[in-house]
Amino acid sequence: MTDPIKYFASRVTASEMNRREFIGRSMAAGLTLAAATSLYGKAAMAQEPKRGGHLKLGLQGGASTDVIDPAKSSSQFTFAMNRNWGDTLVESHPTSGLAVPSLAESWEPNADASVWTFKIRKGVEFHDGSELTIDDVVKTLNRHTDEKSESGALGVLGSIKGIENKGGDLVLTLSEGNADLPLLLSDYHLVIQPGGGYDNPSAGIGTGPFKIDNFEAGVRATFVKNENDWRTDRGFVDSVEMIVMNDATARMAALSSGQVHFINRVDPKTVGLLKRAPNVEIQTTSGRGHYVFIMHCNTAPFDNNDLRLALKYAMDRETMVEKILGGYGKVGNDFPINETYALFPEGIEQRSYDPDKAAFHFKKSGHDGSVLLRTSDVAFPGAVDAAVLYQETAKKAGIDIEIKREPGDGYWSNVWNVQPFSTSYWGGRPTQDQMYSTAYLSSADWNDTRFFNTNFDKILLEARAELDQAKRKEMYHDMALMVRDTGGLILPMFNDFVNATTTNVSGFVDDIGNDMSNGYVASRLWINS
Amino acid sequence: MANPLAGVRAARHRLKETHPLSVLIAERLGLSVLLLWAVSVLIFAGVEALPGDFAETYLGQSATPQAIANIREDLGLDRPITTRYFEWLGGVIQGDFGNSWASGAPVTEQITKRLGNSLFLAFFAAAISVPLAVGLGMVAVHYRNRIPDRVINVLSLAAISLPEFFIGYILIVFFAVQMGVATFPSTVYDNMGWSERLAAIALPTATLVMVVLAHMMRMTRAAIISVMSSAYMETAELKGLGAFKAIVKHAAPNAIAPIVNVVALNLAYLVVGVVVVEVVFVYPGMGQYMVDAVTVRDMPVVQACGLIFAAVYILLNMVADIVAIVANPRLRHPR
């Protein structure tokens, strides 16, 4: 099966594509009608989930410092755990990225998107048998927005000023309009807990498809099926076991020997090897995470836009994706948004490697001598190799890049967001607004390119409160161009999430929201045999 | 007698005459406590000097200045380092290592479990490797420079030359992936049956045995050979004692000191130095625990692990010294 067809099949399995569409596209991709029809049958059959069995996951990203308290979730492991036992008010759609109902049935904004009313689902039971009430929701949000809170969602919810129960509905009042508010509530920290989780936040009582059975931080977590789950389209297995496996080779060995059904963080360098195992299927999902080279726009010599442009043109993006990501990624265009975002600005010309233009701008900038780039392997996987590759392509444009390799320990406090030119990584955000607000707004804590543009700030705040999607899309188009052409961001690539499953499980959904099928992997997979 | 110190010194001397061993052990113990204290200062200062701080590292990309400030205040990180050090030391003396900053759970409780796992693995590795190493060493001496000696040497040298993760991976690929006879991953957890637990640790134990075997075996061989060249061994030979009997009866006891030393060193390694093996086999031991803690600057855990590691080393070295003294009465009365 060729890759596009495999992709179409997975769309069918995820009910994202119908028969006509599938057969049409598969034939366009080179299949005969008969082959396409039979393939559709297979893919559609795979839609019938089988129930039962014990699902085992081998996951990178757990540590003995992990806690169940969702407010303090900070690892990949607890992220996936939260999705197992808890629910948020809103979820994001696997392919469109738009907000879809979960514990909140529906919502309405007021005219300027500053007051939102959520209808909360009735008849949902927590694991301890108590019924979900509006009070639980209010208290949960209170706990995460309290100024004294240590919640990882504190920053996301910063603009929420009022959380009230008005006649059985949840009413959120914001300090400024925000058209994306529902999506913010899909943050994995915001698991709705009985009593808001004030009493015992680590009890792990939620409304999710699985109940926590046992948890040993940094070792493993086991779950059993929640028989009173309010949804029937998830949680197909009887029990789940998540094992912390921080060593990439250990994960690969465990998967290819059939000891686990799923692993995350497959190393792009070894995907080829893993593919050879007959019982393994690689699951790649386009991600919003991106690997970046960041220049401080206010620090010499990077305060010169010609030098910044020269350095942007000196980047060979295609080769980066091929060599550093092993092909598991997409080329970037020097603004932090890709087509996985709703309202992605289309029609912006792809910037590509151009030694002549680079040389032209470099000369125009008046800078001579080398440019110092700081990097470290912790910046992103393969960061040092990427820097060397960049050094080579820049050399052809007559730009001498000097690489300084920094120790990984302390890189995030001493180099990133401190030194004027360094390599770094950004995980995506649910919305464009959040991505720009986190790192490109003049007043952002993490304005790591020192991008100060009052016009940009103005449009960003206007777009945030704009409910007319067409207008909003135009605004995001303008903002993307500003960052691309005047900012300090060189964004060569967006990395895919590379996971792998054994062939005897089905149901994996390529969810653009985040890694591991947006964390829902355990509730979406089922075991075939 | 004007000098009271002289009286103490005399008493100590007298005690040393009557109970030489007890005095030696008491002195060693005192020294060990002093050493541990010095280690505690070093660890505390060392972790403090690491770049990056807990609040920032722990919150990662979701950190906001507000959340960082909240955490720092919560943990009292704004107070001076000396105050924090003495508070911590006070707790440790009472056996309380405090609570983990990251998880909030009592460190003592977590460490007990992790240390238990580490000791479990170390125990089986030692129970196999120590007799095997000493036995193979004796065999090697017996067949000195002949084929069995060469084979033992080459194999053990090969094993020690390969990095432990490599040995681990080879065992995994061969026994778990291809033949499917071994349990992998080697994760052990609460309420796990004994037979399951033993099956789980088979591969890591085998790896550790291979890693430590050569060191002990070669030391045994060298020590016995050096004893063999002494005059009394010649006497034993001349009086007609069989070669193997001579090794076991006369050479081995005199070679105990160096052997015990290297065994102690390797035992200590089995407890505190197996991080890589733990990672490769996904085994929840102390090493993994400490690495996790260092990554997020979880000070109470790092300090507790550091102290326990130091204690294991000091204790095993002390035992080795005492065993050497018991085995060789001459050492009891240093000139």
PDB file of N, CA, C and O in Angstrom, chain A residues 4-62:
ATOM      1  N   PRO A   4      -0.051   7.607   0.438  1.00  0.00           N
ATOM      2  CA  PRO A   4      -1.295   8.393   0.418  1.00  0.00           C
ATOM      3  C   PRO A   4      -2.532   7.526   0.607  1.00  0.00           C
ATOM      4  O   PRO A   4      -3.468   7.898   1.317  1.00  0.00           O
ATOM      5  N   ILE A   5      -2.494   6.315   0.027  1.00  0.00           N
ATOM      6  CA  ILE A   5      -3.660   5.441   0.137  1.00  0.00           C
ATOM      7  C   ILE A   5      -3.839   4.961   1.572  1.00  0.00           C
ATOM      8  O   ILE A   5      -4.948   4.897   2.105  1.00  0.00           O
ATOM      9  N   LYS A   6      -2.705   4.686   2.201  1.00  0.00           N
ATOM     10  CA  LYS A   6      -2.740   4.284   3.603  1.00  0.00           C
ATOM     11  C   LYS A   6      -3.376   5.391   4.437  1.00  0.00           C
ATOM     12  O   LYS A   6      -4.166   5.151   5.340  1.00  0.00           O
ATOM     13  N   TYR A   7      -3.022   6.622   4.039  1.00  0.00           N
ATOM     14  CA  TYR A   7      -3.556   7.776   4.745  1.00  0.00           C
ATOM     15  C   TYR A   7      -5.068   7.869   4.549  1.00  0.00           C
ATOM     16  O   TYR A   7      -5.819   8.064   5.503  1.00  0.00           O
ATOM     17  N   PHE A   8      -5.510   7.660   3.275  1.00  0.00           N
ATOM     18  CA  PHE A   8      -6.951   7.709   3.012  1.00  0.00           C
ATOM     19  C   PHE A   8      -7.660   6.641   3.833  1.00  0.00           C
ATOM     20  O   PHE A   8      -8.734   6.877   4.395  1.00  0.00           O
ATOM     21  N   ALA A   9      -7.045   5.448   3.890  1.00  0.00           N
ATOM     22  CA  ALA A   9      -7.660   4.348   4.631  1.00  0.00           C
ATOM     23  C   ALA A   9      -7.818   4.721   6.097  1.00  0.00           C
ATOM     24  O   ALA A   9      -8.842   4.435   6.713  1.00  0.00           O
ATOM     25  N   SER A  10      -6.803   5.391   6.623  1.00  0.00           N
ATOM     26  CA  SER A  10      -6.895   5.759   8.033  1.00  0.00           C
ATOM     27  C   SER A  10      -7.989   6.803   8.229  1.00  0.00           C
ATOM     28  O   SER A  10      -8.645   6.844   9.264  1.00  0.00           O
ATOM     29  N   ARG A  11      -8.209   7.634   7.205  1.00  0.00           N
ATOM     30  CA  ARG A  11      -9.304   8.609   7.279  1.00  0.00           C
ATOM     31  C   ARG A  11     -10.653   7.886   7.308  1.00  0.00           C
ATOM     32  O   ARG A  11     -11.558   8.265   8.051  1.00  0.00           O
ATOM     33  N   VAL A  12     -10.745   6.840   6.493  1.00  0.00           N
ATOM     34  CA  VAL A  12     -11.985   6.069   6.472  1.00  0.00           C
ATOM     35  C   VAL A  12     -12.225   5.454   7.840  1.00  0.00           C
ATOM     36  O   VAL A  12     -13.310   5.543   8.416  1.00  0.00           O
ATOM     37  N   THR A  13     -11.163   4.850   8.385  1.00  0.00           N
ATOM     38  CA  THR A  13     -11.264   4.205   9.679  1.00  0.00           C
ATOM     39  C   THR A  13     -11.720   5.205  10.735  1.00  0.00           C
ATOM     40  O   THR A  13     -12.464   4.879  11.641  1.00  0.00           O
ATOM     41  N   ALA A  14     -11.236   6.439  10.596  1.00  0.00           N
ATOM     42  CA  ALA A  14     -11.587   7.450  11.584  1.00  0.00           C
ATOM     43  C   ALA A  14     -12.898   8.139  11.227  1.00  0.00           C
ATOM     44  O   ALA A  14     -13.224   9.173  11.784  1.00  0.00           O
ATOM     45  N   SER A  15     -13.648   7.581  10.254  1.00  0.00           N
ATOM     46  CA  SER A  15     -14.920   8.140   9.787  1.00  0.00           C
ATOM     47  C   SER A  15     -14.753   9.557   9.257  1.00  0.00           C
ATOM     48  O   SER A  15     -15.634  10.383   9.395  1.00  0.00           O
ATOM     49  N   GLU A  16     -13.611   9.839   8.682  1.00  0.00           N
ATOM     50  CA  GLU A  16     -13.379  11.177   8.171  1.00  0.00           C
ATOM     51  C   GLU A  16     -13.623  11.221   6.656  1.00  0.00           C
ATOM     52  O   GLU A  16     -13.564  12.268   6.042  1.00  0.00           O
ATOM     53  N   MET A  17     -13.806  10.059   6.035  1.00  0.00           N
ATOM     54  CA  MET A  17     -13.902  10.031   4.591  1.00  0.00           C
ATOM     55  C   MET A  17     -14.927   8.974   4.200  1.00  0.00           C
ATOM     56  O   MET A  17     -14.959   7.894   4.783  1.00  0.00           O
ATOM     57  N   ASN A  18     -15.777   9.297   3.205  1.00  0.00           N
ATOM     58  CA  ASN A  18     -16.772   8.309   2.819  1.00  0.00           C
ATOM     59  C   ASN A  18     -16.275   7.469   1.649  1.00  0.00           C
ATOM     60  O   ASN A  18     -15.187   7.673   1.123  1.00  0.00           O
ATOM     61  N   ARG A  19     -17.146   6.543   1.211  1.00  0.00           N
ATOM     62  CA  ARG A  19     -16.731   5.556   0.230  1.00  0.00           C
ATOM     63  C   ARG A  19     -16.346   6.212  -1.093  1.00  0.00           C
ATOM     64  O   ARG A  19     -15.280   5.962  -1.640  1.00  0.00           O
ATOM     65  N   ARG A  20     -17.264   7.103  -1.569  1.00  0.00           N
ATOM     66  CA  ARG A  20     -17.025   7.733  -2.868  1.00  0.00           C
ATOM     67  C   ARG A  20     -15.681   8.477  -2.864  1.00  0.00           C
ATOM     68  O   ARG A  20     -14.868   8.347  -3.772  1.00  0.00           O
ATOM     69  N   GLU A  21     -15.478   9.237  -1.822  1.00  0.00           N
ATOM     70  CA  GLU A  21     -14.274  10.048  -1.734  1.00  0.00           C
ATOM     71  C   GLU A  21     -13.024   9.160  -1.697  1.00  0.00           C
ATOM     72  O   GLU A  21     -12.035   9.406  -2.380  1.00  0.00           O
ATOM     73  N   PHE A  22     -13.140   8.098  -0.910  1.00  0.00           N
ATOM     74  CA  PHE A  22     -11.984   7.203  -0.759  1.00  0.00           C
ATOM     75  C   PHE A  22     -11.607   6.574  -2.093  1.00  0.00           C
ATOM     76  O   PHE A  22     -10.447   6.578  -2.505  1.00  0.00           O
ATOM     77  N   ILE A  23     -12.621   6.040  -2.778  1.00  0.00           N
ATOM     78  CA  ILE A  23     -12.320   5.335  -4.024  1.00  0.00           C
ATOM     79  C   ILE A  23     -11.790   6.317  -5.067  1.00  0.00           C
ATOM     80  O   ILE A  23     -10.802   6.052  -5.755  1.00  0.00           O
ATOM     81  N   GLY A  24     -12.383   7.499  -5.124  1.00  0.00           N
ATOM     82  CA  GLY A  24     -11.924   8.506  -6.069  1.00  0.00           C
ATOM     83  C   GLY A  24     -10.469   8.862  -5.841  1.00  0.00           C
ATOM     84  O   GLY A  24      -9.646   8.857  -6.758  1.00  0.00           O
ATOM     85  N   ARG A  25     -10.138   9.116  -4.610  1.00  0.00           N
ATOM     86  CA  ARG A  25      -8.788   9.568  -4.323  1.00  0.00           C
ATOM     87  C   ARG A  25      -7.771   8.446  -4.469  1.00  0.00           C
ATOM     88  O   ARG A  25      -6.648   8.672  -4.894  1.00  0.00           O
ATOM     89  N   SER A  26      -8.160   7.225  -4.103  1.00  0.00           N
ATOM     90  CA  SER A  26      -7.235   6.104  -4.232  1.00  0.00           C
ATOM     91  C   SER A  26      -6.941   5.830  -5.693  1.00  0.00           C
ATOM     92  O   SER A  26      -5.813   5.517  -6.070  1.00  0.00           O
ATOM     93  N   MET A  27      -7.975   5.976  -6.549  1.00  0.00           N
ATOM     94  CA  MET A  27      -7.749   5.745  -7.971  1.00  0.00           C
ATOM     95  C   MET A  27      -6.841   6.836  -8.525  1.00  0.00           C
ATOM     96  O   MET A  27      -5.955   6.582  -9.331  1.00  0.00           O
ATOM     97  N   ALA A  28      -7.071   8.047  -8.050  1.00  0.00           N
ATOM     98  CA  ALA A  28      -6.194   9.137  -8.479  1.00  0.00           C
ATOM     99  C   ALA A  28      -4.760   8.845  -8.065  1.00  0.00           C
ATOM    100  O   ALA A  28      -3.804   9.218  -8.745  1.00  0.00           O
ATOM    101  N   ALA A  29      -4.599   8.152  -6.946  1.00  0.00           N
ATOM    102  CA  ALA A  29      -3.253   7.846  -6.463  1.00  0.00           C
ATOM    103  C   ALA A  29      -2.701   6.586  -7.104  1.00  0.00           C
ATOM    104  O   ALA A  29      -1.635   6.110  -6.733  1.00  0.00           O
ATOM    105  N   GLY A  30      -3.444   5.979  -8.047  1.00  0.00           N
ATOM    106  CA  GLY A  30      -2.851   4.893  -8.824  1.00  0.00           C
ATOM    107  C   GLY A  30      -3.446   3.511  -8.622  1.00  0.00           C
ATOM    108  O   GLY A  30      -2.961   2.542  -9.170  1.00  0.00           O
ATOM    109  N   LEU A  31      -4.520   3.390  -7.837  1.00  0.00           N
ATOM    110  CA  LEU A  31      -5.122   2.073  -7.651  1.00  0.00           C
ATOM    111  C   LEU A  31      -6.177   1.814  -8.731  1.00  0.00           C
ATOM    112  O   LEU A  31      -6.758   2.749  -9.284  1.00  0.00           O
ATOM    113  N   THR A  32      -6.449   0.522  -9.002  1.00  0.00           N
ATOM    114  CA  THR A  32      -7.559   0.203  -9.898  1.00  0.00           C
ATOM    115  C   THR A  32      -8.854   0.281  -9.112  1.00  0.00           C
ATOM    116  O   THR A  32      -8.837   0.295  -7.870  1.00  0.00           O
ATOM    117  N   LEU A  33      -9.993   0.327  -9.812  1.00  0.00           N
ATOM    118  CA  LEU A  33     -11.279   0.447  -9.125  1.00  0.00           C
ATOM    119  C   LEU A  33     -11.508  -0.739  -8.192  1.00  0.00           C
ATOM    120  O   LEU A  33     -11.906  -0.581  -7.033  1.00  0.00           O
ATOM    121  N   ALA A  34     -11.202  -1.957  -8.708  1.00  0.00           N
ATOM    122  CA  ALA A  34     -11.446  -3.155  -7.901  1.00  0.00           C
ATOM    123  C   ALA A  34     -10.617  -3.120  -6.624  1.00  0.00           C
ATOM    124  O   ALA A  34     -11.112  -3.378  -5.519  1.00  0.00           O
ATOM    125  N   ALA A  35      -9.350  -2.764  -6.773  1.00  0.00           N
ATOM    126  CA  ALA A  35      -8.462  -2.727  -5.614  1.00  0.00           C
ATOM    127  C   ALA A  35      -8.944  -1.686  -4.618  1.00  0.00           C
ATOM    128  O   ALA A  35      -8.982  -1.929  -3.412  1.00  0.00           O
ATOM    129  N   ALA A  36      -9.353  -0.538  -5.146  1.00  0.00           N
ATOM    130  CA  ALA A  36      -9.807   0.537  -4.264  1.00  0.00           C
ATOM    131  C   ALA A  36     -11.060   0.117  -3.506  1.00  0.00           C
ATOM    132  O   ALA A  36     -11.187   0.368  -2.318  1.00  0.00           O
ATOM    133  N   THR A  37     -11.987  -0.570  -4.216  1.00  0.00           N
ATOM    134  CA  THR A  37     -13.223  -0.992  -3.566  1.00  0.00           C
ATOM    135  C   THR A  37     -12.942  -1.975  -2.440  1.00  0.00           C
ATOM    136  O   THR A  37     -13.482  -1.858  -1.344  1.00  0.00           O
ATOM    137  N   SER A  38     -12.084  -2.952  -2.728  1.00  0.00           N
ATOM    138  CA  SER A  38     -11.830  -3.967  -1.702  1.00  0.00           C
ATOM    139  C   SER A  38     -11.086  -3.345  -0.524  1.00  0.00           C
ATOM    140  O   SER A  38     -11.311  -3.689   0.626  1.00  0.00           O
ATOM    141  N   LEU A  39     -10.228  -2.378  -0.834  1.00  0.00           N
ATOM    142  CA  LEU A  39      -9.480  -1.718   0.222  1.00  0.00           C
ATOM    143  C   LEU A  39     -10.414  -0.915   1.117  1.00  0.00           C
ATOM    144  O   LEU A  39     -10.274  -0.876   2.326  1.00  0.00           O
ATOM    145  N   TYR A  40     -11.410  -0.289   0.463  1.00  0.00           N
ATOM    146  CA  TYR A  40     -12.360   0.486   1.249  1.00  0.00           C
ATOM    147  C   TYR A  40     -13.094  -0.444   2.210  1.00  0.00           C
ATOM    148  O   TYR A  40     -13.305  -0.123   3.371  1.00  0.00           O
ATOM    149  N   GLY A  41     -13.448  -1.622   1.689  1.00  0.00           N
ATOM    150  CA  GLY A  41     -14.132  -2.595   2.526  1.00  0.00           C
ATOM    151  C   GLY A  41     -13.326  -2.921   3.772  1.00  0.00           C
ATOM    152  O   GLY A  41     -13.835  -2.916   4.884  1.00  0.00           O
ATOM    153  N   LYS A  42     -12.057  -3.161   3.546  1.00  0.00           N
ATOM    154  CA  LYS A  42     -11.168  -3.501   4.669  1.00  0.00           C
ATOM    155  C   LYS A  42     -11.086  -2.364   5.665  1.00  0.00           C
ATOM    156  O   LYS A  42     -11.193  -2.561   6.868  1.00  0.00           O
ATOM    157  N   ALA A  43     -10.893  -1.161   5.126  1.00  0.00           N
ATOM    158  CA  ALA A  43     -10.733  -0.009   6.005  1.00  0.00           C
ATOM    159  C   ALA A  43     -12.016   0.259   6.778  1.00  0.00           C
ATOM    160  O   ALA A  43     -11.993   0.584   7.952  1.00  0.00           O
ATOM    161  N   ALA A  44     -13.153   0.076   6.078  1.00  0.00           N
ATOM    162  CA  ALA A  44     -14.426   0.338   6.731  1.00  0.00           C
ATOM    163  C   ALA A  44     -14.721  -0.717   7.786  1.00  0.00           C
ATOM    164  O   ALA A  44     -15.275  -0.423   8.838  1.00  0.00           O
ATOM    165  N   MET A  45     -14.311  -1.983   7.494  1.00  0.00           N
ATOM    166  CA  MET A  45     -14.483  -3.053   8.465  1.00  0.00           C
ATOM    167  C   MET A  45     -13.735  -2.734   9.748  1.00  0.00           C
ATOM    168  O   MET A  45     -14.191  -3.026  10.843  1.00  0.00           O
ATOM    169  N   ALA A  46     -12.574  -2.131   9.543  1.00  0.00           N
ATOM    170  CA  ALA A  46     -11.737  -1.803  10.694  1.00  0.00           C
ATOM    171  C   ALA A  46     -12.435  -0.816  11.607  1.00  0.00           C
ATOM    172  O   ALA A  46     -12.016  -0.582  12.719  1.00  0.00           O
ATOM    173  N   GLN A  47     -13.536  -0.208  11.096  1.00  0.00           N
ATOM    174  CA  GLN A  47     -14.280   0.732  11.915  1.00  0.00           C
ATOM    175  C   GLN A  47     -15.006   0.056  13.058  1.00  0.00           C
ATOM    176  O   GLN A  47     -15.373   0.703  14.010  1.00  0.00           O
ATOM    177  N   GLU A  48     -15.271  -1.245  12.904  1.00  0.00           N
ATOM    178  CA  GLU A  48     -16.015  -1.948  13.946  1.00  0.00           C
ATOM    179  C   GLU A  48     -15.064  -2.295  15.078  1.00  0.00           C
ATOM    180  O   GLU A  48     -14.314  -3.260  14.989  1.00  0.00           O
ATOM    181  N   PRO A  49     -15.103  -1.536  16.162  1.00  0.00           N
ATOM    182  CA  PRO A  49     -14.134  -1.797  17.221  1.00  0.00           C
ATOM    183  C   PRO A  49     -14.441  -3.108  17.940  1.00  0.00           C
ATOM    184  O   PRO A  49     -15.606  -3.448  18.135  1.00  0.00           O
ATOM    185  N   LYS A  50     -13.386  -3.825  18.290  1.00  0.00           N
ATOM    186  CA  LYS A  50     -13.560  -5.022  19.113  1.00  0.00           C
ATOM    187  C   LYS A  50     -13.355  -4.607  20.557  1.00  0.00           C
ATOM    188  O   LYS A  50     -12.576  -3.724  20.857  1.00  0.00           O
ATOM    189  N   ARG A  51     -14.100  -5.261  21.432  1.00  0.00           N
ATOM    190  CA  ARG A  51     -13.988  -4.892  22.839  1.00  0.00           C
ATOM    191  C   ARG A  51     -13.211  -5.955  23.608  1.00  0.00           C
ATOM    192  O   ARG A  51     -13.141  -7.101  23.198  1.00  0.00           O
ATOM    193  N   GLY A  52     -12.612  -5.509  24.699  1.00  0.00           N
ATOM    194  CA  GLY A  52     -11.909  -6.435  25.573  1.00  0.00           C
ATOM    195  C   GLY A  52     -10.415  -6.447  25.363  1.00  0.00           C
ATOM    196  O   GLY A  52      -9.895  -5.870  24.418  1.00  0.00           O
ATOM    197  N   GLY A  53      -9.736  -7.129  26.262  1.00  0.00           N
ATOM    198  CA  GLY A  53      -8.296  -7.256  26.146  1.00  0.00           C
ATOM    199  C   GLY A  53      -7.534  -6.292  27.041  1.00  0.00           C
ATOM    200  O   GLY A  53      -8.109  -5.399  27.658  1.00  0.00           O
ATOM    201  N   HIS A  54      -6.237  -6.538  27.107  1.00  0.00           N
ATOM    202  CA  HIS A  54      -5.356  -5.757  27.968  1.00  0.00           C
ATOM    203  C   HIS A  54      -4.373  -5.015  27.069  1.00  0.00           C
ATOM    204  O   HIS A  54      -3.565  -5.622  26.386  1.00  0.00           O
ATOM    205  N   LEU A  55      -4.478  -3.698  27.049  1.00  0.00           N
ATOM    206  CA  LEU A  55      -3.656  -2.877  26.161  1.00  0.00           C
ATOM    207  C   LEU A  55      -2.415  -2.392  26.898  1.00  0.00           C
ATOM    208  O   LEU A  55      -2.508  -1.872  28.009  1.00  0.00           O
ATOM    209  N   LYS A  56      -1.253  -2.586  26.272  1.00  0.00           N
ATOM    210  CA  LYS A  56      -0.007  -2.158  26.923  1.00  0.00           C
ATOM    211  C   LYS A  56       0.684  -1.083  26.080  1.00  0.00           C
ATOM    212  O   LYS A  56       0.842  -1.245  24.871  1.00  0.00           O
ATOM    213  N   LEU A  57       1.073   0.006  26.743  1.00  0.00           N
ATOM    214  CA  LEU A  57       1.742   1.098  26.065  1.00  0.00           C
ATOM    215  C   LEU A  57       3.125   1.306  26.676  1.00  0.00           C
ATOM    216  O   LEU A  57       3.262   1.278  27.895  1.00  0.00           O
ATOM    217  N   GLY A  58       4.125   1.488  25.845  1.00  0.00           N
ATOM    218  CA  GLY A  58       5.465   1.812  26.326  1.00  0.00           C
ATOM    219  C   GLY A  58       5.752   3.262  25.996  1.00  0.00           C
ATOM    220  O   GLY A  58       5.859   3.614  24.833  1.00  0.00           O
ATOM    221  N   LEU A  59       5.845   4.119  27.012  1.00  0.00           N
ATOM    222  CA  LEU A  59       5.887   5.553  26.744  1.00  0.00           C
ATOM    223  C   LEU A  59       7.161   6.231  27.242  1.00  0.00           C
ATOM    224  O   LEU A  59       7.624   5.979  28.360  1.00  0.00           O
ATOM    225  N   GLN A  60       7.656   7.115  26.392  1.00  0.00           N
ATOM    226  CA  GLN A  60       8.746   7.977  26.798  1.00  0.00           C
ATOM    227  C   GLN A  60       8.148   9.154  27.546  1.00  0.00           C
ATOM    228  O   GLN A  60       7.021   9.555  27.260  1.00  0.00           O
ATOM    229  N   GLY A  61       8.879   9.729  28.489  1.00  0.00           N
ATOM    230  CA  GLY A  61       8.429  10.970  29.094  1.00  0.00           C
ATOM    231  C   GLY A  61       7.855  10.846  30.485  1.00  0.00           C
ATOM    232  O   GLY A  61       7.261  11.779  30.983  1.00  0.00           O
ATOM    233  N   GLY A  62       8.021   9.704  31.141  1.00  0.00           N
ATOM    234  CA  GLY A  62       7.568   9.596  32.520  1.00  0.00           C
ATOM    235  C   GLY A  62       8.759   9.737  33.456  1.00  0.00           C
ATOM    236  O   GLY A  62       9.880   9.464  33.073  1.00  0.00           O
TER     237      GLY A  62
END
